[in-house]
Short mmCIF file of C-alpha atoms in Angstrom, two decimals:
data_model
loop_
_atom_site.label_atom_id
_atom_site.label_comp_id
_atom_site.label_asym_id
_atom_site.label_seq_id
_atom_site.Cartn_x
_atom_site.Cartn_y
_atom_site.Cartn_z
CA MET K 271 -10.63 -9.85 -3.68
CA TYR K 272 -9.19 -6.37 -3.25
CA TYR K 273 -6.13 -6.64 -5.34
CA SER K 274 -7.93 -8.94 -8.05
CA ALA K 275 -11.15 -7.63 -8.00
CA GLY K 276 -12.71 -11.35 -8.14
CA ARG K 277 -15.94 -12.24 -7.34
CA PRO K 278 -16.02 -14.59 -4.35
CA GLY K 279 -16.93 -17.52 -6.38
CA GLU K 280 -14.31 -16.85 -8.84
CA LEU K 281 -11.70 -16.61 -6.14
CA VAL K 282 -13.23 -19.78 -3.93
CA GLY K 283 -12.40 -21.91 -6.85
CA LEU K 284 -9.38 -20.18 -8.03
CA ARG K 285 -6.27 -23.12 -8.98
CA LEU K 286 -2.59 -22.54 -8.83
CA GLN K 287 -2.35 -23.45 -12.54
CA ASP K 288 -4.30 -19.96 -13.24
CA CYS K 289 -1.74 -18.12 -11.42
CA ASP K 290 1.70 -16.42 -12.49
CA LEU K 291 3.47 -15.65 -9.56
CA PRO K 292 6.82 -14.43 -10.50
CA ARG K 293 9.31 -13.91 -7.57
CA ARG K 294 9.42 -10.12 -8.41
CA GLY K 295 6.93 -7.65 -10.09
CA TRP K 296 3.37 -8.09 -11.25
CA GLY K 297 1.53 -11.38 -11.72
CA LEU K 298 -1.44 -12.73 -13.12
CA VAL K 299 -4.48 -14.76 -12.74
CA ARG K 300 -6.64 -16.39 -14.95
CA LEU K 301 -10.41 -16.34 -13.77
CA ARG K 302 -12.10 -18.97 -15.61
CA GLU K 303 -14.99 -20.03 -13.46
CA SER K 304 -17.44 -19.40 -10.79
CA ARG K 305 -17.66 -21.58 -7.96
CA ALA K 306 -20.52 -20.13 -6.29
CA ARG K 307 -22.86 -21.90 -3.97
CA SER K 308 -25.74 -23.06 -5.10
CA GLY K 309 -26.96 -25.45 -2.81
CA SER K 310 -26.87 -29.31 -3.34
CA SER K 311 -30.67 -29.56 -4.22
CA TRP K 312 -29.99 -26.80 -7.26
CA THR K 313 -26.80 -28.39 -9.04
CA ASP K 314 -26.77 -31.04 -11.60
CA THR K 315 -24.10 -32.54 -9.95
CA GLY K 316 -25.44 -32.58 -6.51
CA GLU K 317 -22.69 -30.81 -5.24
CA ALA K 318 -23.33 -27.57 -3.12
CA HIS K 319 -21.19 -25.39 -5.37
CA ASP K 320 -21.87 -25.19 -9.17
CA ARG K 321 -19.11 -25.04 -11.70
CA ARG K 322 -20.27 -21.98 -13.84
CA GLY K 323 -18.60 -19.78 -16.44
CA LEU K 324 -17.76 -16.18 -15.39
CA LYS K 325 -20.58 -14.11 -14.95
CA HIS K 326 -22.68 -13.29 -18.16
CA ARG K 327 -20.00 -14.79 -20.14
CA THR K 328 -19.85 -17.73 -22.16
CA ARG K 329 -18.53 -20.86 -20.50
CA LYS K 330 -14.73 -21.10 -22.10
CA THR K 331 -14.46 -17.01 -21.31
CA VAL K 332 -11.03 -16.58 -19.39
CA ARG K 333 -10.57 -13.05 -17.54
CA TYR K 334 -6.98 -11.98 -17.52
CA VAL K 335 -6.61 -9.82 -14.17
CA PRO K 336 -2.67 -8.49 -13.65
CA ILE K 337 -2.03 -8.68 -9.88
CA PRO K 338 0.17 -6.58 -8.14
CA PRO K 339 3.34 -7.85 -6.46
CA GLU K 340 1.52 -7.34 -2.93
CA LEU K 341 -0.67 -10.26 -4.14
CA VAL K 342 1.78 -12.18 -5.51
CA SER K 343 3.65 -12.03 -2.35
CA MET K 344 0.73 -13.03 -0.26
CA LEU K 345 -0.24 -16.06 -2.83
CA ARG K 346 3.23 -17.43 -2.71
CA TRP K 347 3.39 -17.30 1.03
CA HIS K 348 -0.34 -18.99 1.15
CA VAL K 349 0.86 -22.09 -1.21
CA THR K 350 3.95 -22.41 0.76
CA ALA K 351 2.12 -22.28 4.05
CA TYR K 352 -0.70 -24.29 3.17
CA GLY K 353 -0.41 -26.15 0.24
CA ILE K 354 -3.01 -26.67 -2.58
CA HIS K 355 -5.51 -29.30 -2.85
CA ALA K 356 -5.58 -32.34 -5.09
CA ASP K 357 -7.37 -30.41 -7.69
CA GLY K 358 -4.88 -27.29 -7.78
CA ARG K 359 -7.23 -25.28 -5.70
CA LEU K 360 -5.67 -22.30 -3.49
CA PHE K 361 -8.23 -22.29 -0.93
CA ARG K 362 -9.96 -24.90 1.06
CA THR K 363 -11.53 -25.64 4.42
CA ALA K 364 -9.54 -27.70 6.92
CA ARG K 365 -10.92 -30.88 5.71
CA GLY K 366 -10.07 -29.92 2.15
CA GLY K 367 -13.63 -28.79 1.16
CA MET K 368 -14.86 -25.84 -1.03
CA VAL K 369 -14.56 -22.50 1.07
CA GLN K 370 -18.38 -21.56 2.16
CA GLU K 371 -19.27 -18.14 2.21
CA SER K 372 -20.63 -18.40 5.93
CA GLY K 373 -17.19 -19.19 6.72
CA TYR K 374 -15.31 -16.15 4.87
CA GLY K 375 -18.36 -13.98 6.16
CA GLU K 376 -17.61 -14.91 10.02
CA VAL K 377 -14.02 -14.12 9.60
CA TRP K 378 -14.74 -11.03 7.76
CA ALA K 379 -17.37 -10.01 10.50
CA GLY K 380 -14.57 -10.59 13.01
CA ALA K 381 -11.72 -8.65 11.17
CA ARG K 382 -14.13 -5.24 10.49
CA GLU K 383 -14.93 -5.57 14.54
CA ASP K 384 -11.33 -5.65 15.12
CA VAL K 385 -10.20 -2.55 13.14
CA LEU K 386 -13.30 -0.29 12.46
CA SER K 387 -14.24 2.18 15.28
CA PRO K 388 -17.89 1.65 16.83
CA ALA K 389 -19.15 4.58 14.68
CA GLU K 390 -17.67 2.99 11.41
CA ARG K 391 -19.02 -0.46 12.52
CA GLU K 392 -22.27 1.23 12.51
CA THR K 393 -22.00 2.36 8.72
CA LYS K 394 -22.06 0.30 5.52
CA LEU K 395 -17.83 0.78 5.58
CA ALA K 396 -16.60 -2.74 4.43
CA LYS K 397 -20.03 -4.18 5.23
CA ARG K 398 -19.42 -7.43 3.13
CA PRO K 399 -16.20 -9.23 1.35
CA TYR K 400 -17.78 -8.23 -1.73
CA ASP K 401 -17.37 -4.56 -0.82
CA LEU K 402 -13.57 -5.58 -1.85
CA ARG K 403 -14.23 -5.93 -4.97
CA HIS K 404 -16.05 -2.53 -5.17
CA ALA K 405 -13.03 -1.26 -3.38
CA ALA K 406 -10.78 -2.34 -6.05
CA VAL K 407 -12.40 -1.37 -9.02
CA SER K 408 -12.88 2.28 -7.50
CA THR K 409 -9.07 2.25 -6.68
CA TRP K 410 -8.21 1.26 -10.46
CA LEU K 411 -10.67 3.96 -11.77
CA SER K 412 -9.41 7.08 -9.25
CA SER K 413 -5.75 5.93 -9.98
CA GLY K 414 -6.54 7.29 -13.54
CA VAL K 415 -6.58 3.63 -15.44
CA GLU K 416 -8.31 3.75 -18.62
CA PRO K 417 -12.10 2.80 -17.98
CA GLN K 418 -12.05 0.22 -20.88
CA LEU K 419 -9.03 -1.70 -19.10
CA VAL K 420 -10.42 -1.45 -15.86
CA ALA K 421 -13.55 -2.84 -17.12
CA ALA K 422 -12.23 -5.65 -18.69
CA ARG K 423 -10.19 -6.70 -15.61
CA ALA K 424 -13.17 -6.67 -13.71
CA GLY K 425 -15.47 -8.39 -16.18
CA HIS K 426 -17.84 -5.44 -16.94
CA SER K 427 -19.07 -3.57 -19.77
CA VAL K 428 -17.94 0.02 -19.66
CA ALA K 429 -21.72 0.94 -19.22
CA VAL K 430 -21.93 -1.11 -16.09
CA LEU K 431 -18.84 0.24 -14.65
CA PHE K 432 -19.94 3.70 -14.94
CA ARG K 433 -23.35 2.92 -13.91
CA VAL K 434 -22.06 0.95 -10.64
CA TYR K 435 -18.74 2.77 -9.60
CA ALA K 436 -19.51 6.29 -10.61
CA LYS K 437 -20.98 6.99 -7.30
CA PHE K 438 -17.52 6.04 -5.99
CA LEU K 439 -15.55 8.64 -7.46
CA LYS K 440 -16.85 11.58 -5.98
CA GLY K 441 -14.60 14.55 -4.48
CA GLY K 442 -12.13 14.27 -7.62
CA ASP K 443 -12.63 17.56 -8.98
CA GLU K 444 -9.40 19.07 -8.02
CA ALA K 445 -7.43 16.08 -9.27
CA ALA K 446 -9.21 16.02 -12.55
CA ASN K 447 -8.54 19.65 -13.08
CA ALA K 448 -4.87 19.31 -12.00
CA LYS K 449 -4.44 16.49 -14.78
CA ILE K 450 -6.50 18.47 -17.11
CA SER K 451 -4.45 21.44 -16.59
CA ALA K 452 -0.94 19.52 -16.95
CA ARG K 453 -2.05 17.88 -20.24
CA LEU K 454 -2.97 21.81 -21.58
CA ASN K 455 0.40 23.09 -20.48
CA GLN K 456 2.14 20.27 -22.56
CA HIS K 457 0.97 21.86 -25.68
CA ARG K 458 2.00 25.38 -24.83
#
């Protein structure tokens, strides 16, 4: 989630055929659908995970997200170590089912317990796996990536991007001033 800014439901159903995982360099994931858990009573198919289009997009919309070499390497390792489900999904339970929020939430809580100090655990820092998506988008913005490109990769409008993520970008005045000074000095 951190490297792709994918939503949990988008990544639960990610298939190998939707990934370009070169041996070197950046790869690509094509996010095509969300497999968020609705409960079998609430889906048309009776399955717990409903197949839907991407959030606020038409059913056929595909979001192309370049992924850094670190994630490419992790996904290549994952496929080698665990294989894929018959339907091409990268992630599944031990019995081949869809990964549940309760399962990855429990793993996340354990990891948070292992790596954060007691004081940090009392805060909202990385409270839930979805916070990795927020961290990814904030990292892209604070790295200087154009907002339009960040919005497209994250599946947002620019307006939503700034409304939701602007609060994560505080404290960048010195870096902003240095960038502006560097650009102004180019023209002297």
